[in-house]
Tab-separated table of C-alpha atoms (C1' of nucleotides) in Angstrom:
chain	number	residue	atom	x	y	z
A	214	MET	CA	0.000	0.000	0.000
A	215	ASN	CA	1.239	3.479	-0.854
A	216	ILE	CA	0.910	6.336	1.558
A	217	GLY	CA	-2.158	7.782	-0.152
A	218	GLU	CA	-4.194	4.661	0.291
A	219	VAL	CA	-3.103	4.288	3.896
A	220	SER	CA	-3.963	7.912	4.464
A	221	ASP	CA	-7.490	7.336	3.148
A	222	LYS	CA	-8.017	4.185	5.157
A	223	SER	CA	-6.539	5.409	8.418
A	224	ASP	CA	-7.934	8.917	8.063
A	225	LEU	CA	-4.554	10.428	8.829
A	226	PRO	CA	-2.916	12.998	6.529
A	227	PRO	CA	0.145	11.750	4.617
A	228	LYS	CA	2.232	14.396	6.365
A	229	THR	CA	1.264	12.986	9.721
A	230	ILE	CA	2.049	9.444	8.640
A	231	ARG	CA	5.505	10.514	7.480
A	232	TYR	CA	5.955	12.313	10.759
A	233	TYR	CA	5.011	9.162	12.657
A	234	GLU	CA	7.634	7.295	10.692
A	235	ASP	CA	10.154	10.043	11.472
A	236	ILE	CA	9.644	9.610	15.170
A	237	GLY	CA	9.699	5.851	14.900
A	238	LEU	CA	6.070	4.934	15.530
A	239	VAL	CA	5.739	3.023	12.262
A	240	LYS	CA	8.394	1.452	10.094
A	241	PRO	CA	6.982	0.858	6.613
A	242	LEU	CA	9.060	-0.962	4.027
A	243	ARG	CA	10.365	0.762	0.920
A	244	GLY	CA	9.715	-0.192	-2.662
A	245	PRO	CA	12.441	-0.115	-5.318
A	246	ASN	CA	11.252	3.350	-6.340
A	247	GLY	CA	11.766	4.707	-2.830
A	248	TYR	CA	8.043	4.813	-2.090
A	249	ARG	CA	6.922	3.739	1.357
A	250	SER	CA	5.232	0.356	1.283
A	251	PHE	CA	2.793	-0.207	4.130
A	252	ARG	CA	1.740	-3.646	5.330
A	253	GLU	CA	-1.592	-4.437	6.919
A	254	SER	CA	0.108	-4.344	10.310
A	255	ASP	CA	1.325	-0.793	9.623
A	256	MET	CA	-2.215	0.181	8.722
A	257	HIS	CA	-3.498	-1.226	11.999
A	258	LYS	CA	-0.851	0.607	13.942
A	259	LEU	CA	-1.757	3.853	12.256
A	260	ALA	CA	-5.448	3.332	12.926
A	261	PHE	CA	-4.568	2.545	16.522
A	262	LEU	CA	-2.577	5.771	16.678
A	263	GLY	CA	-5.422	7.744	15.185
A	264	ARG	CA	-7.853	6.471	17.800
A	265	SER	CA	-5.416	6.937	20.654
A	266	ARG	CA	-4.596	10.479	19.616
A	267	ALA	CA	-8.301	11.226	19.228
A	268	LEU	CA	-8.666	10.197	22.858
A	269	GLY	CA	-6.006	12.735	23.696
A	270	PHE	CA	-3.141	10.403	24.502
A	271	THR	CA	0.228	12.050	23.953
A	272	ILE	CA	2.618	10.662	21.401
A	273	GLU	CA	4.698	9.176	24.186
A	274	ASP	CA	1.599	7.530	25.638
A	275	CYS	CA	0.876	6.159	22.186
A	276	ARG	CA	4.376	4.826	21.914
A	277	ASN	CA	3.943	2.992	25.205
A	278	LEU	CA	0.492	1.722	24.335
A	279	LEU	CA	1.759	0.437	21.000
A	280	ALA	CA	4.598	-1.380	22.718
A	281	LEU	CA	2.120	-2.974	25.107
A	282	TRP	CA	-0.110	-3.803	22.188
A	283	ASP	CA	2.765	-5.602	20.519
A	284	ASP	CA	3.624	-7.447	23.685
A	285	GLN	CA	1.494	-10.538	24.050
A	286	ASP	CA	2.621	-11.086	27.615
A	287	ARG	CA	2.050	-7.660	29.090
A	288	ALA	CA	-0.226	-7.279	32.053
A	289	SER	CA	-3.419	-5.368	31.433
A	290	ALA	CA	-2.570	-3.382	34.565
A	291	ASP	CA	0.201	-1.605	32.642
A	292	VAL	CA	-2.234	-0.389	30.027
A	293	ARG	CA	-4.757	0.518	32.634
A	294	ALA	CA	-2.201	2.618	34.507
A	295	ILE	CA	-1.533	4.730	31.438
A	296	ALA	CA	-5.216	5.146	30.734
A	297	ARG	CA	-6.009	6.025	34.331
A	298	GLU	CA	-3.335	8.655	34.544
A	299	HIS	CA	-4.527	10.149	31.294
A	300	LEU	CA	-8.068	10.075	32.567
A	301	GLU	CA	-7.025	12.023	35.640
A	302	GLN	CA	-5.336	14.640	33.517
A	303	ILE	CA	-8.443	14.970	31.419
A	304	GLU	CA	-10.644	15.362	34.446
A	305	SER	CA	-8.366	18.023	35.835
A	306	LYS	CA	-8.403	19.811	32.490
A	307	ILE	CA	-12.193	19.660	32.419
A	308	ALA	CA	-12.332	21.147	35.894
A	309	ASP	CA	-10.026	23.985	34.823
A	310	LEU	CA	-12.084	24.689	31.763
A	311	ASN	CA	-15.339	24.604	33.686
A	312	SER	CA	-14.010	27.183	36.072
A	313	ILE	CA	-12.816	29.362	33.208
A	314	ARG	CA	-16.142	28.974	31.468
A	315	ASP	CA	-18.013	30.071	34.584
A	316	THR	CA	-15.901	33.184	34.972
A	317	LEU	CA	-16.120	34.020	31.332
A	318	SER	CA	-19.833	33.448	30.900
A	319	HIS	CA	-20.469	35.549	33.977
A	320	LEU	CA	-18.469	38.373	32.427
A	321	VAL	CA	-20.165	38.030	29.073
A	322	ARG	CA	-23.590	38.132	30.729
A	323	GLU	CA	-22.639	41.249	32.635
A	324	CYS	CA	-21.375	43.050	29.588
A	325	ALA	CA	-23.953	45.193	27.848
A	326	GLY	CA	-22.314	44.546	24.523
A	327	ASP	CA	-23.497	47.751	23.001
A	328	HIS	CA	-21.886	50.879	21.615
A	329	ARG	CA	-21.056	52.314	25.010
A	330	PRO	CA	-17.444	52.097	26.105
A	331	ASP	CA	-18.130	50.793	29.599
A	332	CYS	CA	-17.129	47.138	29.759
A	333	PRO	CA	-16.999	44.904	32.837
A	334	ILE	CA	-14.874	42.358	31.000
A	335	LEU	CA	-11.986	44.745	30.552
A	336	LYS	CA	-12.536	46.047	34.070
A	337	LYS	CA	-12.147	42.583	35.457
A	338	LEU	CA	-9.123	41.776	33.365
A	339	GLY	CA	-7.530	45.060	34.361
A	340	ASN	CA	-8.709	44.547	37.925
A	341	PHE	CA	-9.038	48.249	38.552
A	342	SER	CA	-11.305	50.931	37.144
A	343	LYS	CA	-9.829	52.764	34.260
B	138	MET	CA	11.055	48.856	38.174
B	139	ASN	CA	13.416	46.115	37.051
B	140	ILE	CA	12.176	42.906	35.536
B	141	GLY	CA	12.533	40.936	38.773
B	142	GLU	CA	10.210	43.190	40.698
B	143	VAL	CA	7.682	43.218	37.885
B	144	SER	CA	7.938	39.454	37.705
B	145	ASP	CA	7.127	39.168	41.411
B	146	LYS	CA	4.245	41.609	41.249
B	147	SER	CA	2.677	40.324	38.058
B	148	ASP	CA	3.392	36.686	38.825
B	149	LEU	CA	4.864	36.149	35.384
B	150	PRO	CA	8.343	34.663	34.881
B	151	PRO	CA	10.996	37.084	33.598
B	152	LYS	CA	11.388	34.934	30.502
B	153	THR	CA	7.729	35.364	29.711
B	154	ILE	CA	7.887	39.116	30.209
B	155	ARG	CA	10.846	39.373	27.838
B	156	TYR	CA	8.940	37.255	25.389
B	157	TYR	CA	5.952	39.575	25.645
B	158	GLU	CA	8.244	42.467	24.859
B	159	ASP	CA	9.680	40.528	21.916
B	160	ILE	CA	6.259	40.121	20.368
B	161	GLY	CA	5.320	43.710	21.093
B	162	LEU	CA	2.786	43.326	23.892
B	163	VAL	CA	4.697	45.596	26.260
B	164	LYS	CA	7.269	48.256	25.508
B	165	PRO	CA	9.256	48.986	28.669
B	166	LEU	CA	11.830	51.789	28.683
B	167	ARG	CA	15.537	51.101	29.048
B	168	GLY	CA	17.864	52.437	31.714
B	169	PRO	CA	21.399	53.661	30.910
B	170	ASN	CA	22.707	50.201	31.890
B	171	GLY	CA	20.508	48.481	29.338
B	172	TYR	CA	18.139	47.120	31.947
B	173	ARG	CA	14.445	47.203	31.156
B	174	SER	CA	12.635	49.861	33.123
B	175	PHE	CA	8.948	49.173	33.649
B	176	ARG	CA	6.392	51.853	34.412
B	177	GLU	CA	3.236	51.295	36.402
B	178	SER	CA	1.315	51.124	33.151
B	179	ASP	CA	3.561	48.305	31.940
B	180	MET	CA	2.889	46.472	35.172
B	181	HIS	CA	-0.839	46.833	34.673
B	182	LYS	CA	-0.599	45.558	31.146
B	183	LEU	CA	1.363	42.536	32.289
B	184	ALA	CA	-1.115	41.794	35.044
B	185	PHE	CA	-3.885	42.143	32.475
B	186	LEU	CA	-2.043	39.700	30.243
B	187	GLY	CA	-1.582	37.265	33.079
B	188	ARG	CA	-5.276	37.239	33.864
B	189	SER	CA	-6.312	37.023	30.232
B	190	ARG	CA	-3.961	34.145	29.562
B	191	ALA	CA	-5.184	32.403	32.704
B	192	LEU	CA	-8.646	32.570	31.190
B	193	GLY	CA	-7.258	30.843	28.140
B	194	PHE	CA	-7.286	33.751	25.713
B	195	THR	CA	-4.688	33.312	22.990
B	196	ILE	CA	-1.878	35.808	22.636
B	197	GLU	CA	-3.633	37.309	19.638
B	198	ASP	CA	-6.831	37.637	21.665
B	199	CYS	CA	-4.795	39.356	24.346
B	200	ARG	CA	-3.300	41.714	21.816
B	201	ASN	CA	-6.779	42.693	20.675
B	202	LEU	CA	-8.123	42.981	24.191
B	203	LEU	CA	-5.191	45.181	25.177
B	204	ALA	CA	-5.805	47.417	22.190
B	205	LEU	CA	-9.453	47.722	23.178
B	206	TRP	CA	-8.396	48.368	26.739
B	207	ASP	CA	-6.213	51.225	25.570
B	208	ASP	CA	-8.988	52.613	23.415
B	209	GLN	CA	-11.292	54.793	25.479
B	210	ASP	CA	-13.837	54.986	22.705
B	211	ARG	CA	-14.238	51.332	21.831
B	212	ALA	CA	-17.649	49.771	22.043
B	213	SER	CA	-18.051	47.124	24.698
B	214	ALA	CA	-19.578	44.961	21.967
B	215	ASP	CA	-16.113	44.492	20.460
B	216	VAL	CA	-14.758	43.107	23.686
B	217	ARG	CA	-17.812	40.986	24.194
B	218	ALA	CA	-17.462	39.471	20.739
B	219	ILE	CA	-13.959	38.260	21.519
B	220	ALA	CA	-15.011	36.893	24.869
B	221	ARG	CA	-18.064	35.179	23.436
B	222	GLU	CA	-16.132	33.486	20.688
B	223	HIS	CA	-13.574	32.306	23.197
B	224	LEU	CA	-16.353	31.072	25.424
B	225	GLU	CA	-17.772	29.039	22.581
B	226	GLN	CA	-14.417	27.457	21.906
B	227	ILE	CA	-14.082	26.578	25.558
B	228	GLU	CA	-17.513	25.033	25.650
B	229	SER	CA	-16.751	22.977	22.588
B	230	LYS	CA	-13.480	21.877	24.143
B	231	ILE	CA	-15.282	20.886	27.320
B	232	ALA	CA	-17.766	18.852	25.303
B	233	ASP	CA	-14.919	17.070	23.510
B	234	LEU	CA	-13.168	16.312	26.754
B	235	ASN	CA	-16.337	15.075	28.384
B	236	SER	CA	-16.883	12.669	25.556
B	237	ILE	CA	-13.292	11.481	25.745
B	238	ARG	CA	-13.561	11.105	29.496
B	239	ASP	CA	-16.703	8.989	29.152
B	240	THR	CA	-15.074	6.668	26.655
B	241	LEU	CA	-11.920	6.399	28.661
B	242	SER	CA	-13.517	5.858	32.036
B	243	HIS	CA	-15.724	3.197	30.512
B	244	LEU	CA	-12.636	1.443	29.195
B	245	VAL	CA	-10.787	1.765	32.472
B	246	ARG	CA	-13.747	0.328	34.367
B	247	GLU	CA	-13.922	-2.611	31.974
B	248	CYS	CA	-10.257	-3.391	32.254
B	249	ALA	CA	-9.407	-5.927	34.925
B	250	GLY	CA	-6.082	-4.262	35.489
B	251	ASP	CA	-4.420	-7.421	36.694
B	252	HIS	CA	-1.563	-9.589	35.542
B	253	ARG	CA	-3.528	-11.232	32.764
B	254	PRO	CA	-2.785	-10.046	29.252
B	255	ASP	CA	-6.387	-9.604	28.163
B	256	CYS	CA	-7.146	-5.892	27.935
B	257	PRO	CA	-10.296	-4.269	26.574
B	258	ILE	CA	-8.555	-0.899	26.292
B	259	LEU	CA	-6.071	-2.168	23.729
B	260	LYS	CA	-8.828	-4.099	22.031
B	261	LYS	CA	-10.857	-0.973	21.596
B	262	LEU	CA	-7.908	1.084	20.389
B	263	GLY	CA	-6.976	-1.641	17.959
B	264	ASN	CA	-10.623	-2.129	17.089
B	265	PHE	CA	-10.178	-5.823	16.334
B	266	SER	CA	-9.292	-8.798	18.442
B	267	LYS	CA	-5.664	-9.659	18.427
C	300	DT	C1'	6.000	12.593	-25.275
C	301	DT	C1'	3.677	15.196	-22.336
C	302	DA	C1'	0.485	16.202	-18.639
C	303	DG	C1'	-1.296	15.054	-14.283
C	304	DG	C1'	-1.080	13.243	-10.000
C	305	DG	C1'	1.389	10.914	-6.428
C	306	DC	C1'	5.512	10.276	-4.215
C	307	DT	C1'	10.141	11.831	-2.154
C	308	DT	C1'	13.108	14.942	0.913
C	309	DC	C1'	14.106	19.074	3.289
C	310	DC	C1'	13.328	23.355	5.500
C	311	DA	C1'	10.505	26.591	7.716
C	312	DC	C1'	6.639	27.780	10.534
C	313	DC	C1'	2.981	27.440	14.133
C	314	DT	C1'	1.843	28.456	19.895
C	315	DA	C1'	3.597	30.133	23.994
C	316	DC	C1'	6.959	29.701	26.136
C	317	DT	C1'	11.338	27.584	28.669
C	318	DG	C1'	16.316	26.330	29.410
C	319	DG	C1'	20.880	27.369	29.170
C	320	DA	C1'	25.238	29.619	27.892
C	321	DA	C1'	28.126	33.638	27.854
C	322	DG	C1'	28.728	37.822	29.603
C	323	DG	C1'	27.660	42.821	31.648
C	324	DT	C1'	26.075	45.315	36.212
C	325	DC	C1'	25.373	46.353	40.892
C	326	DA	C1'	25.499	46.345	46.013
C	327	DA	C1'	27.549	44.454	50.115
C	328	DG	C1'	31.384	42.651	52.770
C	329	DG	C1'	36.386	42.105	53.631
D	193	DC	C1'	39.958	48.006	45.773
D	194	DC	C1'	38.424	43.425	45.028
D	195	DT	C1'	35.542	39.665	45.169
D	196	DT	C1'	31.237	37.339	45.488
D	197	DG	C1'	26.730	36.528	44.230
D	198	DA	C1'	22.423	38.084	42.650
D	199	DC	C1'	20.433	40.203	38.889
D	200	DC	C1'	20.340	41.659	34.330
D	201	DT	C1'	21.394	41.260	29.127
D	202	DT	C1'	21.272	38.727	24.454
D	203	DC	C1'	21.095	34.794	21.618
D	204	DC	C1'	20.348	30.053	20.355
D	205	DA	C1'	17.867	25.859	20.775
D	206	DG	C1'	14.158	22.955	22.103
D	207	DT	C1'	9.385	21.647	23.525
D	208	DA	C1'	4.464	18.990	21.084
D	209	DG	C1'	2.479	17.629	17.167
D	210	DG	C1'	2.203	18.505	13.372
D	211	DT	C1'	1.384	21.726	8.709
D	212	DG	C1'	2.806	24.281	4.390
D	213	DG	C1'	5.561	24.736	0.599
D	214	DA	C1'	9.420	24.090	-2.742
D	215	DA	C1'	12.137	21.246	-5.722
D	216	DG	C1'	12.361	17.252	-7.866
D	217	DC	C1'	11.488	11.953	-8.955
D	218	DC	C1'	8.011	8.358	-10.600
D	219	DC	C1'	4.110	6.382	-12.913
D	220	DT	C1'	0.206	6.057	-15.877
D	221	DA	C1'	-2.805	7.369	-19.572
D	222	DA	C1'	-3.720	9.777	-23.751
DNA sequence: TTAGGGCTTCCACCTACTGGAAGGTCAAGG
DNA sequence: CCTTGACCTTCCAGTAGGTGGAAGCCCTAA
């Protein structure tokens, strides 16, 4: 399979696939013309990467998950540890964003949003009347 | 004021303050020794930047907000538009993260997390039994 | 044979900083 | 006067995770 076909099937841009090869996540073969030649297993890895990244795992997480995926003897606890830690980070991020959203939506509600120059949003950001 | 004092007061690292000067967000004076010399107004701008960034506004948002802050005649609607758009992005991000969290916590709950190799997390990421 | 599309590499750019090296400046203590 | 150490300066490089573009092969069909 050439990169274009893999790109279509895995729903990853060719640039990204090349990048993943650069950083050693996939190792496609090469044809005599220098083109990358992807096996089914490469395809599966790329699809795996696409799903992992969509779940917000970092590249390093993905690298570890892939290694565990390749390892028939790994304990599921290892995978679970990565996922749990990631889950905690996500929950903390959600909490941060919720707090930001509350502040921001409060400010937006308070702001008249008309032609007058008075604006509570800027007042709050400046934290003193101007 | 030297950069150290401003750093303490604004709670921004010196590196970040220099960076903000680099990209034109603040324009401190210079003393005869080449040291940056910050006025009160620079301090206020930096504090404004710190709070805006903490609310997740991008640097470009901050640049626009600062310009509006400096402009006595701006309409509050302009500020509100920036804040509203940012708010929408945050809400969309929260929705994404919530969905990711649901998927992930489901997977983590399903995973035995023991010494056995069977792992539903990897199965789901690979999307086929292996 | 030529036109097009696909493939290759390489280099630069993005956001928002951060780390570190090499060196100038300043105030206090000996 | 000299040293020490904190503080300041600039500049270069690197982070994550790609993306955009240029220059140049390769392959197929008309």
